[in-house]
mmCIF file of C-alpha atoms and ligand atoms in Angstrom:
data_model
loop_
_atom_site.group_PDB
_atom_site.id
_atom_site.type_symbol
_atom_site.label_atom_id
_atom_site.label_comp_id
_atom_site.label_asym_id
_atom_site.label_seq_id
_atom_site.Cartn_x
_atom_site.Cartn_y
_atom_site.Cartn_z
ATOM 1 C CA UNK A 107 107.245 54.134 115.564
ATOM 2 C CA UNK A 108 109.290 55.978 112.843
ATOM 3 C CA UNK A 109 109.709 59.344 113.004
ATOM 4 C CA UNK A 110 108.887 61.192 109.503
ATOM 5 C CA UNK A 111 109.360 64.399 110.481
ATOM 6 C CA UNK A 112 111.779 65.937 113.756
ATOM 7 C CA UNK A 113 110.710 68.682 115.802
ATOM 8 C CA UNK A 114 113.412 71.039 114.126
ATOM 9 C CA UNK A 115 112.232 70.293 110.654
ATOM 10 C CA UNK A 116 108.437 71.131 111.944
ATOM 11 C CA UNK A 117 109.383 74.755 113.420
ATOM 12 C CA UNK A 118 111.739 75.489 110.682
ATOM 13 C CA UNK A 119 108.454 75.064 107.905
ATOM 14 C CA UNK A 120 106.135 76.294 110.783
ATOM 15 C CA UNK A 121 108.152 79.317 110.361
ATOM 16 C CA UNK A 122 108.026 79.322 106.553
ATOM 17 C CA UNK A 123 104.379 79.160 106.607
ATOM 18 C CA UNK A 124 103.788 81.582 108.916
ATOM 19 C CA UNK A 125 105.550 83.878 107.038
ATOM 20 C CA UNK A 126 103.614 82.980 103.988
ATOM 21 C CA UNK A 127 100.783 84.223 105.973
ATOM 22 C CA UNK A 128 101.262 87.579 106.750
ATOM 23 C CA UNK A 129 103.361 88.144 103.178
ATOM 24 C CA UNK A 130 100.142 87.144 101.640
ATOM 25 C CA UNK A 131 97.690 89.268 103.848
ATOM 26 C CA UNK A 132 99.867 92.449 104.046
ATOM 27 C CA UNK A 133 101.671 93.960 107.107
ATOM 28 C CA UNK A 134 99.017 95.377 109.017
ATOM 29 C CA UNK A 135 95.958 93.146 108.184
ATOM 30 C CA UNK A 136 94.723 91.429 111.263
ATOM 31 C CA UNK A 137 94.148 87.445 110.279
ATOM 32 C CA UNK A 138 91.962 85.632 112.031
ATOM 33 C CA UNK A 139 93.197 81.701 112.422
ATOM 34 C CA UNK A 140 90.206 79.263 112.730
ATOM 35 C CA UNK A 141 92.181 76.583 114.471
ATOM 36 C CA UNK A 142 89.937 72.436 114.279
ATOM 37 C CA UNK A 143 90.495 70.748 117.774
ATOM 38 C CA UNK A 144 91.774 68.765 118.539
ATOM 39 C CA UNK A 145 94.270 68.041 115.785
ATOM 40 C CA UNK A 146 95.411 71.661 114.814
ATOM 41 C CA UNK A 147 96.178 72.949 118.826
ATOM 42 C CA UNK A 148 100.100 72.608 118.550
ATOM 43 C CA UNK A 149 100.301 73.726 114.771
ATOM 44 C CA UNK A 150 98.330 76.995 115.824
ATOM 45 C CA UNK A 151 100.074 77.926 118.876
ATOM 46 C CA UNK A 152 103.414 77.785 116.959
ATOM 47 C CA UNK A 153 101.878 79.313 113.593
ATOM 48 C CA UNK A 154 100.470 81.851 115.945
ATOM 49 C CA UNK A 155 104.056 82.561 117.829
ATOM 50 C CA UNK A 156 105.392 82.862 114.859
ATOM 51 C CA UNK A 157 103.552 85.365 113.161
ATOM 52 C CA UNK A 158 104.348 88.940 113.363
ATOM 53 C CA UNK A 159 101.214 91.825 113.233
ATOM 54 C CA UNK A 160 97.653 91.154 114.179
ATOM 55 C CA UNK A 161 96.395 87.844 114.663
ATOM 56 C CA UNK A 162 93.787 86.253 116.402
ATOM 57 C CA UNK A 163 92.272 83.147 116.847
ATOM 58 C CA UNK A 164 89.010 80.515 117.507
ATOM 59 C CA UNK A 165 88.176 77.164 117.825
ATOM 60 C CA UNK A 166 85.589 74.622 116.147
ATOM 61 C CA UNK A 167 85.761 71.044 116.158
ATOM 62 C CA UNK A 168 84.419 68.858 113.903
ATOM 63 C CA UNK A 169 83.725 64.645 114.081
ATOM 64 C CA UNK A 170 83.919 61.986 111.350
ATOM 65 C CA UNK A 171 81.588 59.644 111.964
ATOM 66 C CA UNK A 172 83.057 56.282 112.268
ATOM 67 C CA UNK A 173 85.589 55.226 114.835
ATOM 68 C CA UNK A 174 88.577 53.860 112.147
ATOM 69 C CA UNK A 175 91.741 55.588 110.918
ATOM 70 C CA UNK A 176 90.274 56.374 107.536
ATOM 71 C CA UNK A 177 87.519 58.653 107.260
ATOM 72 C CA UNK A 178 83.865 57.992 106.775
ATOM 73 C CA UNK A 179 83.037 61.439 104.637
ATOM 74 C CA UNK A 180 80.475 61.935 107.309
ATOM 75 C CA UNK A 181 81.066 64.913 109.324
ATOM 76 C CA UNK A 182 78.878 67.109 112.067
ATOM 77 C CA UNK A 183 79.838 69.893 114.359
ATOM 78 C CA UNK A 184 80.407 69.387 117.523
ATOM 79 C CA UNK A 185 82.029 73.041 118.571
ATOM 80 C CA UNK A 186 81.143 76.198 116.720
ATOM 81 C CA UNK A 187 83.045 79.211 116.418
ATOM 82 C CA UNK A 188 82.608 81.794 119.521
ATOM 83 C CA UNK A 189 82.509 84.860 116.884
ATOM 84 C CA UNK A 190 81.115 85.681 113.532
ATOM 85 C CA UNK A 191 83.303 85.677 110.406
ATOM 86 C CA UNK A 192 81.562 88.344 108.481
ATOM 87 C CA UNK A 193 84.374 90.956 106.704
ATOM 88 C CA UNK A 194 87.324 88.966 108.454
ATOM 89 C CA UNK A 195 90.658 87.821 107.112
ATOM 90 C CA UNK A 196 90.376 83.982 108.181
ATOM 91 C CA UNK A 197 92.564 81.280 107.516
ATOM 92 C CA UNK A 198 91.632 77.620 108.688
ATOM 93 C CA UNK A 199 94.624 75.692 110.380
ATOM 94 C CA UNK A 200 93.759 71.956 110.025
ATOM 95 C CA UNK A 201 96.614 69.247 111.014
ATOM 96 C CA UNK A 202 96.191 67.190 107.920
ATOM 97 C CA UNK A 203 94.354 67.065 104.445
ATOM 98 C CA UNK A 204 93.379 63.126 103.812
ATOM 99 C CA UNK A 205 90.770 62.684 101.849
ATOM 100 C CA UNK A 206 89.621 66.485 101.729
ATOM 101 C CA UNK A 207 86.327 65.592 102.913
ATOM 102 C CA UNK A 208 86.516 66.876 106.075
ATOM 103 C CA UNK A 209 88.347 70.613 104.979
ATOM 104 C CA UNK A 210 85.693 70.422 101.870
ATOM 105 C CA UNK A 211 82.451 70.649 105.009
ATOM 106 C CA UNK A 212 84.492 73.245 106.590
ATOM 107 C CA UNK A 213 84.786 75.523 104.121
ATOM 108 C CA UNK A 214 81.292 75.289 102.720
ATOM 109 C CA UNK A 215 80.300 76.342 106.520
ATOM 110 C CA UNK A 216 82.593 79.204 107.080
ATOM 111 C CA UNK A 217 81.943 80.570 103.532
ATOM 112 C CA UNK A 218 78.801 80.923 104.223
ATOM 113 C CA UNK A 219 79.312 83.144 107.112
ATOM 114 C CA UNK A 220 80.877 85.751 104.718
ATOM 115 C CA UNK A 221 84.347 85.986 105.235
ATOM 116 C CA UNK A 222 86.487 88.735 103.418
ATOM 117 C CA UNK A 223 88.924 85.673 102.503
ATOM 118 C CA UNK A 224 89.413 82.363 103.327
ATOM 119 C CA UNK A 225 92.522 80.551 103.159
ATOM 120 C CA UNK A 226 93.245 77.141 104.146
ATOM 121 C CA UNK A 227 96.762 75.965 106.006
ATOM 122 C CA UNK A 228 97.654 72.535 106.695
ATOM 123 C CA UNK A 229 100.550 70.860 108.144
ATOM 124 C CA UNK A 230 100.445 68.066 106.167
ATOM 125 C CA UNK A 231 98.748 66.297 103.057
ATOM 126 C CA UNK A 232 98.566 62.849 101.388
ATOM 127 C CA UNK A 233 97.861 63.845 97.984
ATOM 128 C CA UNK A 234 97.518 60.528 97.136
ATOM 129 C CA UNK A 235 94.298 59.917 99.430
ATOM 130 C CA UNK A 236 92.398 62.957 98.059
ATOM 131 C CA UNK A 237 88.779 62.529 97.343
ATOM 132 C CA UNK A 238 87.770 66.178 96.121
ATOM 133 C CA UNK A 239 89.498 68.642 95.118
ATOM 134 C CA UNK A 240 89.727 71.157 98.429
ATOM 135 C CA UNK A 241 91.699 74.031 97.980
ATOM 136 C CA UNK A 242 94.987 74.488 100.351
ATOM 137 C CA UNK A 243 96.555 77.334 99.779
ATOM 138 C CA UNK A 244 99.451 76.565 102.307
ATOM 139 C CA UNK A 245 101.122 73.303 102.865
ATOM 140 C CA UNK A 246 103.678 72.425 105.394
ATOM 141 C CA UNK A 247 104.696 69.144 104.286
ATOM 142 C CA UNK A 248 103.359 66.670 101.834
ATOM 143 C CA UNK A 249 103.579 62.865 102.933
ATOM 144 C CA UNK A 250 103.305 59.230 101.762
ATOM 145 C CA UNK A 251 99.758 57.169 102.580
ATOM 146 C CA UNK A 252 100.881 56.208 106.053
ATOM 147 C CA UNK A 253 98.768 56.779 108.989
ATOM 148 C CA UNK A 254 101.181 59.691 111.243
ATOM 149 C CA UNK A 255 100.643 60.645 114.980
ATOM 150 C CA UNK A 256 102.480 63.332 117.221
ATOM 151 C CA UNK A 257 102.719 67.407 117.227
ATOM 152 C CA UNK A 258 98.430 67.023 117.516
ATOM 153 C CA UNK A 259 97.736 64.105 115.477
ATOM 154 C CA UNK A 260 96.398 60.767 117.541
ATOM 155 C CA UNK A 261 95.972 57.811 117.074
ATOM 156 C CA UNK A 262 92.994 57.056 119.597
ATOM 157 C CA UNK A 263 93.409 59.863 121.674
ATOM 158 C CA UNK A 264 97.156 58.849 121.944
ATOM 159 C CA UNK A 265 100.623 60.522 120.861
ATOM 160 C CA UNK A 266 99.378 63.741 120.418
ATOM 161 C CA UNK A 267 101.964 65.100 122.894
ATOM 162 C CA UNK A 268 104.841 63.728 120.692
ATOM 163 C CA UNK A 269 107.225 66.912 119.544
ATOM 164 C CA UNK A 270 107.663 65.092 116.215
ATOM 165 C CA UNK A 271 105.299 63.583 113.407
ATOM 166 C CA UNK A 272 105.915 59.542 113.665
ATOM 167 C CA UNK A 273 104.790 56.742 111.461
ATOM 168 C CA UNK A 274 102.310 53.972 113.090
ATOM 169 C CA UNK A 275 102.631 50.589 110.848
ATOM 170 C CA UNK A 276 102.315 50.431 107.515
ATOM 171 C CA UNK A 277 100.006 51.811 104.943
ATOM 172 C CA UNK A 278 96.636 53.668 106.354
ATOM 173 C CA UNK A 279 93.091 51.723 106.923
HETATM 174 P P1 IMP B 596 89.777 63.774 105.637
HETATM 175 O O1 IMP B 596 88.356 64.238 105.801
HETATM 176 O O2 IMP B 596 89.845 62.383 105.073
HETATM 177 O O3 IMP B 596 90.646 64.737 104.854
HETATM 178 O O4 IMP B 596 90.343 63.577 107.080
HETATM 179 C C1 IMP B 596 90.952 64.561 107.755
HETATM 180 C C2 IMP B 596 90.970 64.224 109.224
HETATM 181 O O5 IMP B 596 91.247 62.835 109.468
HETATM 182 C C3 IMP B 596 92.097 64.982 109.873
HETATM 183 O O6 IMP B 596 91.631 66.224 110.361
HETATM 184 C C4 IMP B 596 92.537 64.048 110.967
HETATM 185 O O7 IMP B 596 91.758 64.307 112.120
HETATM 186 C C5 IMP B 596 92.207 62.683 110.469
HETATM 187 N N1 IMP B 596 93.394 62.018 109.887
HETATM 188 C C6 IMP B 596 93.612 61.720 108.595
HETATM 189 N N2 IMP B 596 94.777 61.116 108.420
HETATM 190 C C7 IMP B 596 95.331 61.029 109.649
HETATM 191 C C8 IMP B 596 96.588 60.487 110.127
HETATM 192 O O8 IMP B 596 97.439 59.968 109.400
HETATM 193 N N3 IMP B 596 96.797 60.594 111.468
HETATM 194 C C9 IMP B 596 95.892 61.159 112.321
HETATM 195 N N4 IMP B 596 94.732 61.686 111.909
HETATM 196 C C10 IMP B 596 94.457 61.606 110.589
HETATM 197 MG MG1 MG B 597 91.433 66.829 112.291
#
């Protein structure tokens, strides 16, 4: 496996983009980070850390049907929220925008719960893979059409553990 992207280079943009975050939201808003499982868990606990003023956080988790790398635009919820988004300051924190498909669902679900704002941050994007045309207002690093695991990301369950953001094969499919 290559690595794409070392640990240090992840918590210096984690950093960035957490700071980004409150910037945009003001000092003492409280922002509440809707964190997708299983993919997001190490982006949001160092997003989180690394966030000054009030934050909070939930969970939901969300399945593409089909069992290959690529995704089948199919999606269903498997894990809902544990608290209503009505008047809140949320931001989504997804691993990785692909096709869009996925973040595209998500949105049209939590928007309808009436949100104050909603703001989308990813760790990473392949631009070049995008299906629609999902809004992501925060980016931590945009990548080449390869299929990545580590910091979250699997690849079957596996290498999600990995500190750094690797490179399985060649191109995604
Ligand atoms: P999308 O609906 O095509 O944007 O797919 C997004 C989801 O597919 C992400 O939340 C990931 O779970 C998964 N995914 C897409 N690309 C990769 C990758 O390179 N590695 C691991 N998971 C990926
Ligand atoms: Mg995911």
């Amino acid at each position: 496996m290559e690595v794409l992207i070392a640990a240090d280079a992840i918590a210096g943009r984690v950093a960035e983009v957490a700071r980004d975050l409150r910037r945009d939201a003001g000092p003492e808003t409280p922002v509440h980070l809707v964190a997708v499982l299983k993919g997001a868990f190490m982006f949001l606990g160092d997003l989180m850390r690394a966030m000054d003023g009030p934050v909070t956080c939930d969970f939901i988790a969300l399945s593409s049907y089909g069992a290959g790398s690529t995704s089948s635009g199919e999606v269903r919820l498997l894990k809902d929220l544990d608290t209503g988004l009505e008047g809140r300051d949320v931001v989504i924190v997804e691993d990785i925008v692909d096709t869009g498909l996925t973040l595209s669902y998500l949105q049209d679900i939590l928007r309808a719960r009436a949100p104050k704002s909603l703001r989308t941050a990813c760790l990473l994007s392949k631009p070049s893979r995008r299906q629609v045309d999902v809004p992501v207002e925060y980016i931590g690093f945009s990548i080449e059409d390869r299929f990545v695991v580590g910091y979250g990301l699997d690849f079957q369950e596996r290498h999600r553990h990995l500190p750094h953001i690797a490179a399985i094969g060649g191109e995604a499919g």
